[in-house]
Amino acid sequence: MTVPPPPRPARRRPLRLLLDGALTVAADRAGAPGGLRYTERQLYYELCRVLQPLHSGPRRIPYTLAPPVRYARFAEAVAVRRAELPGLLPPPAPVREAPREPRAGAESDLYDYGLPRLLVCQSREITGMLIANDLHLEAACPVVAAADLPLDPRLVAALERAGGAVVHVLHDASPAGLACFERVRDEVRGAGGPGHAVRVRSMGLVPRHATTLHLTAGRGPQPYRGPLPAGLRPEERAWLGSGRTIELAAVGPARLLHTVIRQVRGGATGPRRAPIHHRVRTARSAGFLTWPTA
């Protein structure tokens, strides 16, 4: 009687090997420089850039890219290797209705000061990513998610008290993103008192930005036939009307952080500083507030 040989271990499929290798490269790029934190969707779009490096084409030629791999396949690979990706942020907590009254012992006197700027993000994931990378400290600007609207009346009063305060809205290049900006603008205007001077500015993506950066675009199940802002160019209206959308997560984490900080702080230019989270870690390792030794 012939004993059959033991079964050979199943070989990993070439596509899985390619995906695993590309995921390692994408995680390194998403966390650069200095160990940035990133969301799962940001990692997905970084993986798309690794597998399809057509984003580096000349900017004078506008175009967007189709995703080279389905998100479901990417999510399966990430689920297996999540513990190996220290920069990957966990999913955000579910939305809960915030209490309208301050808790006992809360520092309510903080609202007595003027607040010159506020950043509202359409995506809760991007909100958590910006805070995890200390953007609120670097830009001296609170960061909230659009899902947390309406704004606390004390926060609106602090904006009015500053004089010339600006609320920046960070949104996707999509009809929903443009509607988010309009909703925040109406919310701030409605919550302000008579003669208030709080400005609301869009800091989100529009199709012309997305096509210049050659970002990876998605497409809805059907064309969009709803209203669009009048300020869009005809080609942008056609682009959005075709059902295409681009998420903020499609922008690289480092580029997104640098752009938001520069815009929130008024477009100031000059030598780029190391991210604040990197400087804080360096100070801790050097002995923060300790006397230097020879």
PDB file of C-alpha atoms in Angstrom:
ATOM      1  CA  MET A   1       0.000   0.000   0.000  1.00  0.00           C
ATOM      2  CA  THR A   2       1.444   3.272  -1.035  1.00  0.00           C
ATOM      3  CA  VAL A   3       1.199   6.067   1.482  1.00  0.00           C
ATOM      4  CA  PRO A   4       0.372   9.344  -0.250  1.00  0.00           C
ATOM      5  CA  PRO A   5       2.808  12.163   0.450  1.00  0.00           C
ATOM      6  CA  PRO A   6       1.697  14.794   2.933  1.00  0.00           C
ATOM      7  CA  PRO A   7      -0.163  17.666   1.331  1.00  0.00           C
ATOM      8  CA  ARG A   8       2.019  20.602   0.433  1.00  0.00           C
ATOM      9  CA  PRO A   9       1.222  23.898   2.062  1.00  0.00           C
ATOM     10  CA  ALA A  10      -0.870  26.071  -0.161  1.00  0.00           C
ATOM     11  CA  ARG A  11       1.185  28.647  -1.946  1.00  0.00           C
ATOM     12  CA  ARG A  12       0.190  32.231  -1.592  1.00  0.00           C
ATOM     13  CA  ARG A  13      -1.314  33.536  -4.753  1.00  0.00           C
ATOM     14  CA  PRO A  14       0.829  35.971  -6.740  1.00  0.00           C
ATOM     15  CA  LEU A  15      -1.791  38.721  -6.349  1.00  0.00           C
ATOM     16  CA  ARG A  16      -1.743  38.318  -2.574  1.00  0.00           C
ATOM     17  CA  LEU A  17       2.057  38.481  -2.562  1.00  0.00           C
ATOM     18  CA  LEU A  18       1.953  41.634  -4.673  1.00  0.00           C
ATOM     19  CA  LEU A  19      -0.671  43.190  -2.427  1.00  0.00           C
ATOM     20  CA  ASP A  20       1.261  42.392   0.757  1.00  0.00           C
ATOM     21  CA  GLY A  21       4.461  43.878  -0.629  1.00  0.00           C
ATOM     22  CA  ALA A  22       2.672  46.997  -1.854  1.00  0.00           C
ATOM     23  CA  LEU A  23       0.922  47.360   1.514  1.00  0.00           C
ATOM     24  CA  THR A  24       4.273  47.420   3.320  1.00  0.00           C
ATOM     25  CA  VAL A  25       5.548  50.170   1.014  1.00  0.00           C
ATOM     26  CA  ALA A  26       2.283  52.108   1.306  1.00  0.00           C
ATOM     27  CA  ALA A  27       2.363  52.005   5.123  1.00  0.00           C
ATOM     28  CA  ASP A  28       5.927  53.349   5.143  1.00  0.00           C
ATOM     29  CA  ARG A  29       5.002  56.171   2.795  1.00  0.00           C
ATOM     30  CA  ALA A  30       1.796  57.065   4.638  1.00  0.00           C
ATOM     31  CA  GLY A  31       3.672  57.407   7.923  1.00  0.00           C
ATOM     32  CA  ALA A  32       6.506  59.509   6.504  1.00  0.00           C
ATOM     33  CA  PRO A  33       7.997  61.736   7.719  1.00  0.00           C
ATOM     34  CA  GLY A  34       8.377  61.186  11.429  1.00  0.00           C
ATOM     35  CA  GLY A  35       5.795  58.472  12.032  1.00  0.00           C
ATOM     36  CA  LEU A  36       2.537  60.163  11.070  1.00  0.00           C
ATOM     37  CA  ARG A  37      -0.748  58.540  12.025  1.00  0.00           C
ATOM     38  CA  TYR A  38      -3.129  57.750   9.168  1.00  0.00           C
ATOM     39  CA  THR A  39      -6.593  56.323   8.575  1.00  0.00           C
ATOM     40  CA  GLU A  40      -7.457  53.093   6.812  1.00  0.00           C
ATOM     41  CA  ARG A  41      -8.796  54.944   3.784  1.00  0.00           C
ATOM     42  CA  GLN A  42      -5.639  57.054   3.571  1.00  0.00           C
ATOM     43  CA  LEU A  43      -3.642  53.831   3.559  1.00  0.00           C
ATOM     44  CA  TYR A  44      -5.873  52.473   0.793  1.00  0.00           C
ATOM     45  CA  TYR A  45      -5.210  55.458  -1.450  1.00  0.00           C
ATOM     46  CA  GLU A  46      -1.496  55.269  -0.692  1.00  0.00           C
ATOM     47  CA  LEU A  47      -1.633  51.643  -1.797  1.00  0.00           C
ATOM     48  CA  CYS A  48      -3.304  52.773  -5.035  1.00  0.00           C
ATOM     49  CA  ARG A  49      -0.392  55.137  -5.651  1.00  0.00           C
ATOM     50  CA  VAL A  50       2.097  52.328  -5.073  1.00  0.00           C
ATOM     51  CA  LEU A  51       0.327  49.950  -7.447  1.00  0.00           C
ATOM     52  CA  GLN A  52      -0.393  52.639 -10.038  1.00  0.00           C
ATOM     53  CA  PRO A  53       2.241  55.426  -9.884  1.00  0.00           C
ATOM     54  CA  LEU A  54       0.606  57.513 -12.590  1.00  0.00           C
ATOM     55  CA  HIS A  55      -0.039  60.313 -10.085  1.00  0.00           C
ATOM     56  CA  SER A  56       3.459  61.655 -10.750  1.00  0.00           C
ATOM     57  CA  GLY A  57       2.566  62.777 -14.283  1.00  0.00           C
ATOM     58  CA  PRO A  58       2.851  66.438 -15.335  1.00  0.00           C
ATOM     59  CA  ARG A  59       0.343  68.640 -13.528  1.00  0.00           C
ATOM     60  CA  ARG A  60      -0.416  70.677 -16.614  1.00  0.00           C
ATOM     61  CA  ILE A  61      -2.300  67.635 -17.901  1.00  0.00           C
ATOM     62  CA  PRO A  62      -5.422  67.274 -15.717  1.00  0.00           C
ATOM     63  CA  TYR A  63      -6.723  63.782 -15.025  1.00  0.00           C
ATOM     64  CA  THR A  64      -7.828  61.472 -12.240  1.00  0.00           C
ATOM     65  CA  LEU A  65      -7.183  57.776 -11.783  1.00  0.00           C
ATOM     66  CA  ALA A  66      -9.405  54.758 -11.260  1.00  0.00           C
ATOM     67  CA  PRO A  67      -8.528  52.567  -8.248  1.00  0.00           C
ATOM     68  CA  PRO A  68      -6.380  49.594  -9.305  1.00  0.00           C
ATOM     69  CA  VAL A  69      -7.638  47.352  -6.490  1.00  0.00           C
ATOM     70  CA  ARG A  70     -11.035  46.950  -4.857  1.00  0.00           C
ATOM     71  CA  TYR A  71     -11.395  48.260  -1.321  1.00  0.00           C
ATOM     72  CA  ALA A  72     -12.794  44.930  -0.120  1.00  0.00           C
ATOM     73  CA  ARG A  73      -9.613  43.111  -1.146  1.00  0.00           C
ATOM     74  CA  PHE A  74      -7.502  45.800   0.521  1.00  0.00           C
ATOM     75  CA  ALA A  75      -9.550  45.534   3.734  1.00  0.00           C
ATOM     76  CA  GLU A  76      -8.946  41.769   3.859  1.00  0.00           C
ATOM     77  CA  ALA A  77      -5.182  42.284   3.633  1.00  0.00           C
ATOM     78  CA  VAL A  78      -5.230  44.987   6.307  1.00  0.00           C
ATOM     79  CA  ALA A  79      -7.299  42.866   8.692  1.00  0.00           C
ATOM     80  CA  VAL A  80      -4.570  40.208   8.650  1.00  0.00           C
ATOM     81  CA  ARG A  81      -1.718  42.667   9.192  1.00  0.00           C
ATOM     82  CA  ARG A  82      -3.290  45.399  11.329  1.00  0.00           C
ATOM     83  CA  ALA A  83      -1.010  44.639  14.285  1.00  0.00           C
ATOM     84  CA  GLU A  84       2.019  45.238  12.034  1.00  0.00           C
ATOM     85  CA  LEU A  85       0.888  48.767  11.139  1.00  0.00           C
ATOM     86  CA  PRO A  86       1.536  50.961  14.197  1.00  0.00           C
ATOM     87  CA  GLY A  87       0.608  54.183  12.358  1.00  0.00           C
ATOM     88  CA  LEU A  88      -2.865  52.958  11.432  1.00  0.00           C
ATOM     89  CA  LEU A  89      -5.574  54.667  13.468  1.00  0.00           C
ATOM     90  CA  PRO A  90      -8.547  52.675  14.822  1.00  0.00           C
ATOM     91  CA  PRO A  91     -11.994  53.415  13.389  1.00  0.00           C
ATOM     92  CA  PRO A  92     -13.654  56.464  14.974  1.00  0.00           C
ATOM     93  CA  ALA A  93     -16.134  56.012  17.774  1.00  0.00           C
ATOM     94  CA  PRO A  94     -19.823  56.158  16.824  1.00  0.00           C
ATOM     95  CA  VAL A  95     -21.462  59.565  16.832  1.00  0.00           C
ATOM     96  CA  ARG A  96     -23.046  60.488  20.140  1.00  0.00           C
ATOM     97  CA  GLU A  97     -25.096  63.531  20.885  1.00  0.00           C
ATOM     98  CA  ALA A  98     -22.902  65.918  22.861  1.00  0.00           C
ATOM     99  CA  PRO A  99     -24.368  67.490  26.021  1.00  0.00           C
ATOM    100  CA  ARG A 100     -25.441  71.072  25.423  1.00  0.00           C
ATOM    101  CA  GLU A 101     -24.674  72.148  28.998  1.00  0.00           C
ATOM    102  CA  PRO A 102     -21.156  72.115  30.528  1.00  0.00           C
ATOM    103  CA  ARG A 103     -20.416  69.301  32.943  1.00  0.00           C
ATOM    104  CA  ALA A 104     -19.808  70.051  36.571  1.00  0.00           C
ATOM    105  CA  GLY A 105     -16.210  71.105  37.016  1.00  0.00           C
ATOM    106  CA  ALA A 106     -15.651  71.785  33.303  1.00  0.00           C
ATOM    107  CA  GLU A 107     -13.422  74.726  32.434  1.00  0.00           C
ATOM    108  CA  SER A 108     -16.252  76.846  31.053  1.00  0.00           C
ATOM    109  CA  ASP A 109     -14.131  79.984  31.440  1.00  0.00           C
ATOM    110  CA  LEU A 110     -12.172  78.880  28.367  1.00  0.00           C
ATOM    111  CA  TYR A 111     -15.091  80.149  26.277  1.00  0.00           C
ATOM    112  CA  ASP A 112     -14.576  83.655  27.699  1.00  0.00           C
ATOM    113  CA  TYR A 113     -11.614  84.198  25.370  1.00  0.00           C
ATOM    114  CA  GLY A 114     -11.675  85.028  21.677  1.00  0.00           C
ATOM    115  CA  LEU A 115     -11.231  82.220  19.177  1.00  0.00           C
ATOM    116  CA  PRO A 116      -9.690  83.442  15.883  1.00  0.00           C
ATOM    117  CA  ARG A 117     -10.177  80.259  13.852  1.00  0.00           C
ATOM    118  CA  LEU A 118     -11.944  76.917  13.800  1.00  0.00           C
ATOM    119  CA  LEU A 119     -11.608  73.922  11.470  1.00  0.00           C
ATOM    120  CA  VAL A 120     -14.661  71.811  10.634  1.00  0.00           C
ATOM    121  CA  CYS A 121     -14.034  68.516   8.781  1.00  0.00           C
ATOM    122  CA  GLN A 122     -16.648  66.648   6.795  1.00  0.00           C
ATOM    123  CA  SER A 123     -15.026  63.303   7.658  1.00  0.00           C
ATOM    124  CA  ARG A 124     -14.816  62.059  11.241  1.00  0.00           C
ATOM    125  CA  GLU A 125     -11.865  59.888  10.214  1.00  0.00           C
ATOM    126  CA  ILE A 126      -9.910  62.888   8.900  1.00  0.00           C
ATOM    127  CA  THR A 127     -10.842  64.839  12.044  1.00  0.00           C
ATOM    128  CA  GLY A 128      -9.306  62.123  14.213  1.00  0.00           C
ATOM    129  CA  MET A 129      -6.241  61.897  11.973  1.00  0.00           C
ATOM    130  CA  LEU A 130      -5.548  65.645  12.185  1.00  0.00           C
ATOM    131  CA  ILE A 131      -5.901  65.625  15.962  1.00  0.00           C
ATOM    132  CA  ALA A 132      -3.762  62.474  16.303  1.00  0.00           C
ATOM    133  CA  ASN A 133      -0.983  64.320  14.448  1.00  0.00           C
ATOM    134  CA  ASP A 134      -1.341  67.388  16.730  1.00  0.00           C
ATOM    135  CA  LEU A 135      -2.555  69.732  14.021  1.00  0.00           C
ATOM    136  CA  HIS A 136      -4.754  71.545  16.550  1.00  0.00           C
ATOM    137  CA  LEU A 137      -1.582  72.429  18.479  1.00  0.00           C
ATOM    138  CA  GLU A 138       0.581  73.256  15.477  1.00  0.00           C
ATOM    139  CA  ALA A 139      -2.073  75.517  13.926  1.00  0.00           C
ATOM    140  CA  ALA A 140      -3.518  76.753  17.248  1.00  0.00           C
ATOM    141  CA  CYS A 141      -6.952  75.824  15.951  1.00  0.00           C
ATOM    142  CA  PRO A 142      -9.675  73.563  17.375  1.00  0.00           C
ATOM    143  CA  VAL A 143     -10.768  70.764  15.030  1.00  0.00           C
ATOM    144  CA  VAL A 144     -14.315  69.388  15.038  1.00  0.00           C
ATOM    145  CA  ALA A 145     -16.298  67.054  12.797  1.00  0.00           C
ATOM    146  CA  ALA A 146     -19.299  68.252  10.816  1.00  0.00           C
ATOM    147  CA  ALA A 147     -21.290  65.427  12.398  1.00  0.00           C
ATOM    148  CA  ASP A 148     -20.928  67.238  15.737  1.00  0.00           C
ATOM    149  CA  LEU A 149     -22.895  70.270  14.521  1.00  0.00           C
ATOM    150  CA  PRO A 150     -24.624  72.382  15.658  1.00  0.00           C
ATOM    151  CA  LEU A 151     -21.752  74.264  17.262  1.00  0.00           C
ATOM    152  CA  ASP A 152     -21.905  75.027  20.939  1.00  0.00           C
ATOM    153  CA  PRO A 153     -23.299  78.574  21.305  1.00  0.00           C
ATOM    154  CA  ARG A 154     -20.380  79.424  23.601  1.00  0.00           C
ATOM    155  CA  LEU A 155     -17.995  78.454  20.807  1.00  0.00           C
ATOM    156  CA  VAL A 156     -19.798  80.719  18.349  1.00  0.00           C
ATOM    157  CA  ALA A 157     -19.633  83.545  20.899  1.00  0.00           C
ATOM    158  CA  ALA A 158     -15.879  83.013  21.262  1.00  0.00           C
ATOM    159  CA  LEU A 159     -15.494  83.282  17.482  1.00  0.00           C
ATOM    160  CA  GLU A 160     -17.439  86.530  17.414  1.00  0.00           C
ATOM    161  CA  ARG A 161     -15.424  87.882  20.325  1.00  0.00           C
ATOM    162  CA  ALA A 162     -12.145  87.450  18.445  1.00  0.00           C
ATOM    163  CA  GLY A 163     -13.125  89.835  15.655  1.00  0.00           C
ATOM    164  CA  GLY A 164     -12.526  88.690  12.084  1.00  0.00           C
ATOM    165  CA  ALA A 165     -12.569  85.003  13.027  1.00  0.00           C
ATOM    166  CA  VAL A 166     -12.639  82.384  10.276  1.00  0.00           C
ATOM    167  CA  VAL A 167     -14.282  78.959  10.205  1.00  0.00           C
ATOM    168  CA  HIS A 168     -12.509  76.719   7.687  1.00  0.00           C
ATOM    169  CA  VAL A 169     -14.440  73.779   6.195  1.00  0.00           C
ATOM    170  CA  LEU A 170     -12.437  70.787   4.963  1.00  0.00           C
ATOM    171  CA  HIS A 171     -14.521  68.648   2.607  1.00  0.00           C
ATOM    172  CA  ASP A 172     -14.413  66.131  -0.249  1.00  0.00           C
ATOM    173  CA  ALA A 173     -14.686  66.932  -3.952  1.00  0.00           C
ATOM    174  CA  SER A 174     -18.257  65.697  -4.175  1.00  0.00           C
ATOM    175  CA  PRO A 175     -21.802  67.057  -4.058  1.00  0.00           C
ATOM    176  CA  ALA A 176     -21.995  65.925  -0.423  1.00  0.00           C
ATOM    177  CA  GLY A 177     -18.764  67.791   0.350  1.00  0.00           C
ATOM    178  CA  LEU A 178     -20.010  71.012  -1.222  1.00  0.00           C
ATOM    179  CA  ALA A 179     -23.309  70.629   0.629  1.00  0.00           C
ATOM    180  CA  CYS A 180     -21.332  70.200   3.862  1.00  0.00           C
ATOM    181  CA  PHE A 181     -19.681  73.577   3.322  1.00  0.00           C
ATOM    182  CA  GLU A 182     -23.019  75.259   2.729  1.00  0.00           C
ATOM    183  CA  ARG A 183     -24.485  73.609   5.829  1.00  0.00           C
ATOM    184  CA  VAL A 184     -21.623  74.825   8.033  1.00  0.00           C
ATOM    185  CA  ARG A 185     -21.899  78.321   6.563  1.00  0.00           C
ATOM    186  CA  ASP A 186     -25.634  78.446   7.260  1.00  0.00           C
ATOM    187  CA  GLU A 187     -25.084  77.034  10.749  1.00  0.00           C
ATOM    188  CA  VAL A 188     -22.519  79.675  11.676  1.00  0.00           C
ATOM    189  CA  ARG A 189     -24.599  82.478  10.212  1.00  0.00           C
ATOM    190  CA  GLY A 190     -27.711  81.281  11.999  1.00  0.00           C
ATOM    191  CA  ALA A 191     -25.958  80.874  15.349  1.00  0.00           C
ATOM    192  CA  GLY A 192     -24.269  84.289  15.257  1.00  0.00           C
ATOM    193  CA  GLY A 193     -25.742  87.435  16.687  1.00  0.00           C
ATOM    194  CA  PRO A 194     -26.761  90.513  14.697  1.00  0.00           C
ATOM    195  CA  GLY A 195     -23.849  92.046  12.845  1.00  0.00           C
ATOM    196  CA  HIS A 196     -21.488  89.163  13.575  1.00  0.00           C
ATOM    197  CA  ALA A 197     -18.354  89.042  11.434  1.00  0.00           C
ATOM    198  CA  VAL A 198     -17.414  85.339  11.467  1.00  0.00           C
ATOM    199  CA  ARG A 199     -16.334  84.266   7.989  1.00  0.00           C
ATOM    200  CA  VAL A 200     -16.724  80.727   6.631  1.00  0.00           C
ATOM    201  CA  ARG A 201     -14.190  79.587   4.043  1.00  0.00           C
ATOM    202  CA  SER A 202     -14.022  76.416   1.996  1.00  0.00           C
ATOM    203  CA  MET A 203     -10.736  74.550   2.310  1.00  0.00           C
ATOM    204  CA  GLY A 204     -11.953  71.406   0.637  1.00  0.00           C
ATOM    205  CA  LEU A 205     -11.236  69.718  -2.627  1.00  0.00           C
ATOM    206  CA  VAL A 206     -12.841  70.764  -5.885  1.00  0.00           C
ATOM    207  CA  PRO A 207     -12.489  68.884  -9.193  1.00  0.00           C
ATOM    208  CA  ARG A 208      -9.768  71.186 -10.562  1.00  0.00           C
ATOM    209  CA  HIS A 209      -7.571  70.458  -7.525  1.00  0.00           C
ATOM    210  CA  ALA A 210      -8.185  66.736  -7.785  1.00  0.00           C
ATOM    211  CA  THR A 211      -7.357  66.568 -11.481  1.00  0.00           C
ATOM    212  CA  THR A 212      -4.172  68.600 -11.014  1.00  0.00           C
ATOM    213  CA  LEU A 213      -2.975  66.303  -8.224  1.00  0.00           C
ATOM    214  CA  HIS A 214      -4.001  63.227 -10.255  1.00  0.00           C
ATOM    215  CA  LEU A 215      -5.891  61.720  -7.326  1.00  0.00           C
ATOM    216  CA  THR A 216      -7.746  58.418  -7.309  1.00  0.00           C
ATOM    217  CA  ALA A 217     -11.443  59.000  -7.929  1.00  0.00           C
ATOM    218  CA  GLY A 218     -14.550  57.006  -7.178  1.00  0.00           C
ATOM    219  CA  ARG A 219     -17.809  56.903  -9.087  1.00  0.00           C
ATOM    220  CA  GLY A 220     -21.333  56.734  -7.760  1.00  0.00           C
ATOM    221  CA  PRO A 221     -23.918  54.241  -9.005  1.00  0.00           C
ATOM    222  CA  GLN A 222     -25.616  56.900 -11.108  1.00  0.00           C
ATOM    223  CA  PRO A 223     -25.031  60.455 -12.379  1.00  0.00           C
ATOM    224  CA  TYR A 224     -25.732  63.362 -10.039  1.00  0.00           C
ATOM    225  CA  ARG A 225     -28.559  65.642 -11.111  1.00  0.00           C
ATOM    226  CA  GLY A 226     -28.917  67.792  -8.002  1.00  0.00           C
ATOM    227  CA  PRO A 227     -27.988  71.463  -7.489  1.00  0.00           C
ATOM    228  CA  LEU A 228     -24.340  72.564  -7.489  1.00  0.00           C
ATOM    229  CA  PRO A 229     -22.726  75.871  -6.432  1.00  0.00           C
ATOM    230  CA  ALA A 230     -22.695  78.559  -9.110  1.00  0.00           C
ATOM    231  CA  GLY A 231     -18.969  79.232  -8.635  1.00  0.00           C
ATOM    232  CA  LEU A 232     -17.876  75.972 -10.241  1.00  0.00           C
ATOM    233  CA  ARG A 233     -16.446  75.912 -13.742  1.00  0.00           C
ATOM    234  CA  PRO A 234     -18.528  74.192 -16.461  1.00  0.00           C
ATOM    235  CA  GLU A 235     -16.061  71.295 -16.693  1.00  0.00           C
ATOM    236  CA  GLU A 236     -16.217  70.850 -12.920  1.00  0.00           C
ATOM    237  CA  ARG A 237     -20.006  70.750 -12.972  1.00  0.00           C
ATOM    238  CA  ALA A 238     -19.845  68.111 -15.711  1.00  0.00           C
ATOM    239  CA  TRP A 239     -17.271  66.139 -13.704  1.00  0.00           C
ATOM    240  CA  LEU A 240     -19.448  66.086 -10.596  1.00  0.00           C
ATOM    241  CA  GLY A 241     -22.582  65.487 -12.634  1.00  0.00           C
ATOM    242  CA  SER A 242     -21.061  62.308 -14.054  1.00  0.00           C
ATOM    243  CA  GLY A 243     -21.106  60.836 -10.543  1.00  0.00           C
ATOM    244  CA  ARG A 244     -17.377  61.009  -9.861  1.00  0.00           C
ATOM    245  CA  THR A 245     -16.127  61.932  -6.385  1.00  0.00           C
ATOM    246  CA  ILE A 246     -12.787  62.230  -4.624  1.00  0.00           C
ATOM    247  CA  GLU A 247     -12.288  61.888  -0.887  1.00  0.00           C
ATOM    248  CA  LEU A 248      -9.910  63.975   1.204  1.00  0.00           C
ATOM    249  CA  ALA A 249      -8.317  60.678   2.180  1.00  0.00           C
ATOM    250  CA  ALA A 250      -6.985  60.434  -1.390  1.00  0.00           C
ATOM    251  CA  VAL A 251      -4.518  63.231  -0.541  1.00  0.00           C
ATOM    252  CA  GLY A 252      -1.326  61.928   1.062  1.00  0.00           C
ATOM    253  CA  PRO A 253      -1.247  62.376   4.870  1.00  0.00           C
ATOM    254  CA  ALA A 254       1.873  64.590   4.912  1.00  0.00           C
ATOM    255  CA  ARG A 255       0.598  66.780   2.060  1.00  0.00           C
ATOM    256  CA  LEU A 256      -2.795  67.129   3.739  1.00  0.00           C
ATOM    257  CA  LEU A 257      -1.295  68.132   7.092  1.00  0.00           C
ATOM    258  CA  HIS A 258       1.091  70.679   5.586  1.00  0.00           C
ATOM    259  CA  THR A 259      -1.599  72.226   3.373  1.00  0.00           C
ATOM    260  CA  VAL A 260      -4.157  72.523   6.157  1.00  0.00           C
ATOM    261  CA  ILE A 261      -1.656  74.059   8.585  1.00  0.00           C
ATOM    262  CA  ARG A 262      -0.510  76.583   5.974  1.00  0.00           C
ATOM    263  CA  GLN A 263      -4.059  77.562   5.027  1.00  0.00           C
ATOM    264  CA  VAL A 264      -5.374  77.772   8.588  1.00  0.00           C
ATOM    265  CA  ARG A 265      -2.470  79.945   9.635  1.00  0.00           C
ATOM    266  CA  GLY A 266      -3.132  82.330   6.780  1.00  0.00           C
ATOM    267  CA  GLY A 267      -0.984  80.921   4.002  1.00  0.00           C
ATOM    268  CA  ALA A 268       2.241  81.893   5.749  1.00  0.00           C
ATOM    269  CA  THR A 269       5.329  80.792   3.917  1.00  0.00           C
ATOM    270  CA  GLY A 270       8.830  80.238   5.139  1.00  0.00           C
ATOM    271  CA  PRO A 271      11.107  77.396   6.212  1.00  0.00           C
ATOM    272  CA  ARG A 272       9.163  74.286   7.029  1.00  0.00           C
ATOM    273  CA  ARG A 273       9.451  73.173  10.623  1.00  0.00           C
ATOM    274  CA  ALA A 274       9.424  69.617  11.850  1.00  0.00           C
ATOM    275  CA  PRO A 275       5.911  68.441  12.782  1.00  0.00           C
ATOM    276  CA  ILE A 276       5.035  69.297  16.357  1.00  0.00           C
ATOM    277  CA  HIS A 277       4.502  65.662  17.337  1.00  0.00           C
ATOM    278  CA  HIS A 278       8.095  64.963  16.253  1.00  0.00           C
ATOM    279  CA  ARG A 279       9.411  67.965  18.222  1.00  0.00           C
ATOM    280  CA  VAL A 280       7.501  66.907  21.340  1.00  0.00           C
ATOM    281  CA  ARG A 281       8.893  63.379  21.136  1.00  0.00           C
ATOM    282  CA  THR A 282      12.403  64.784  20.683  1.00  0.00           C
ATOM    283  CA  ALA A 283      11.975  67.046  23.698  1.00  0.00           C
ATOM    284  CA  ARG A 284      10.815  64.132  25.817  1.00  0.00           C
ATOM    285  CA  SER A 285      13.803  62.023  24.842  1.00  0.00           C
ATOM    286  CA  ALA A 286      16.171  64.930  25.545  1.00  0.00           C
ATOM    287  CA  GLY A 287      14.723  65.607  28.998  1.00  0.00           C
ATOM    288  CA  PHE A 288      12.098  68.308  28.637  1.00  0.00           C
ATOM    289  CA  LEU A 289      12.650  71.255  31.041  1.00  0.00           C
ATOM    290  CA  THR A 290      15.821  69.758  32.442  1.00  0.00           C
ATOM    291  CA  TRP A 291      19.115  71.599  32.856  1.00  0.00           C
ATOM    292  CA  PRO A 292      21.536  70.878  29.989  1.00  0.00           C
ATOM    293  CA  THR A 293      24.677  69.000  30.868  1.00  0.00           C
ATOM    294  CA  ALA A 294      28.119  69.475  29.338  1.00  0.00           C
TER     295      ALA A 294
END
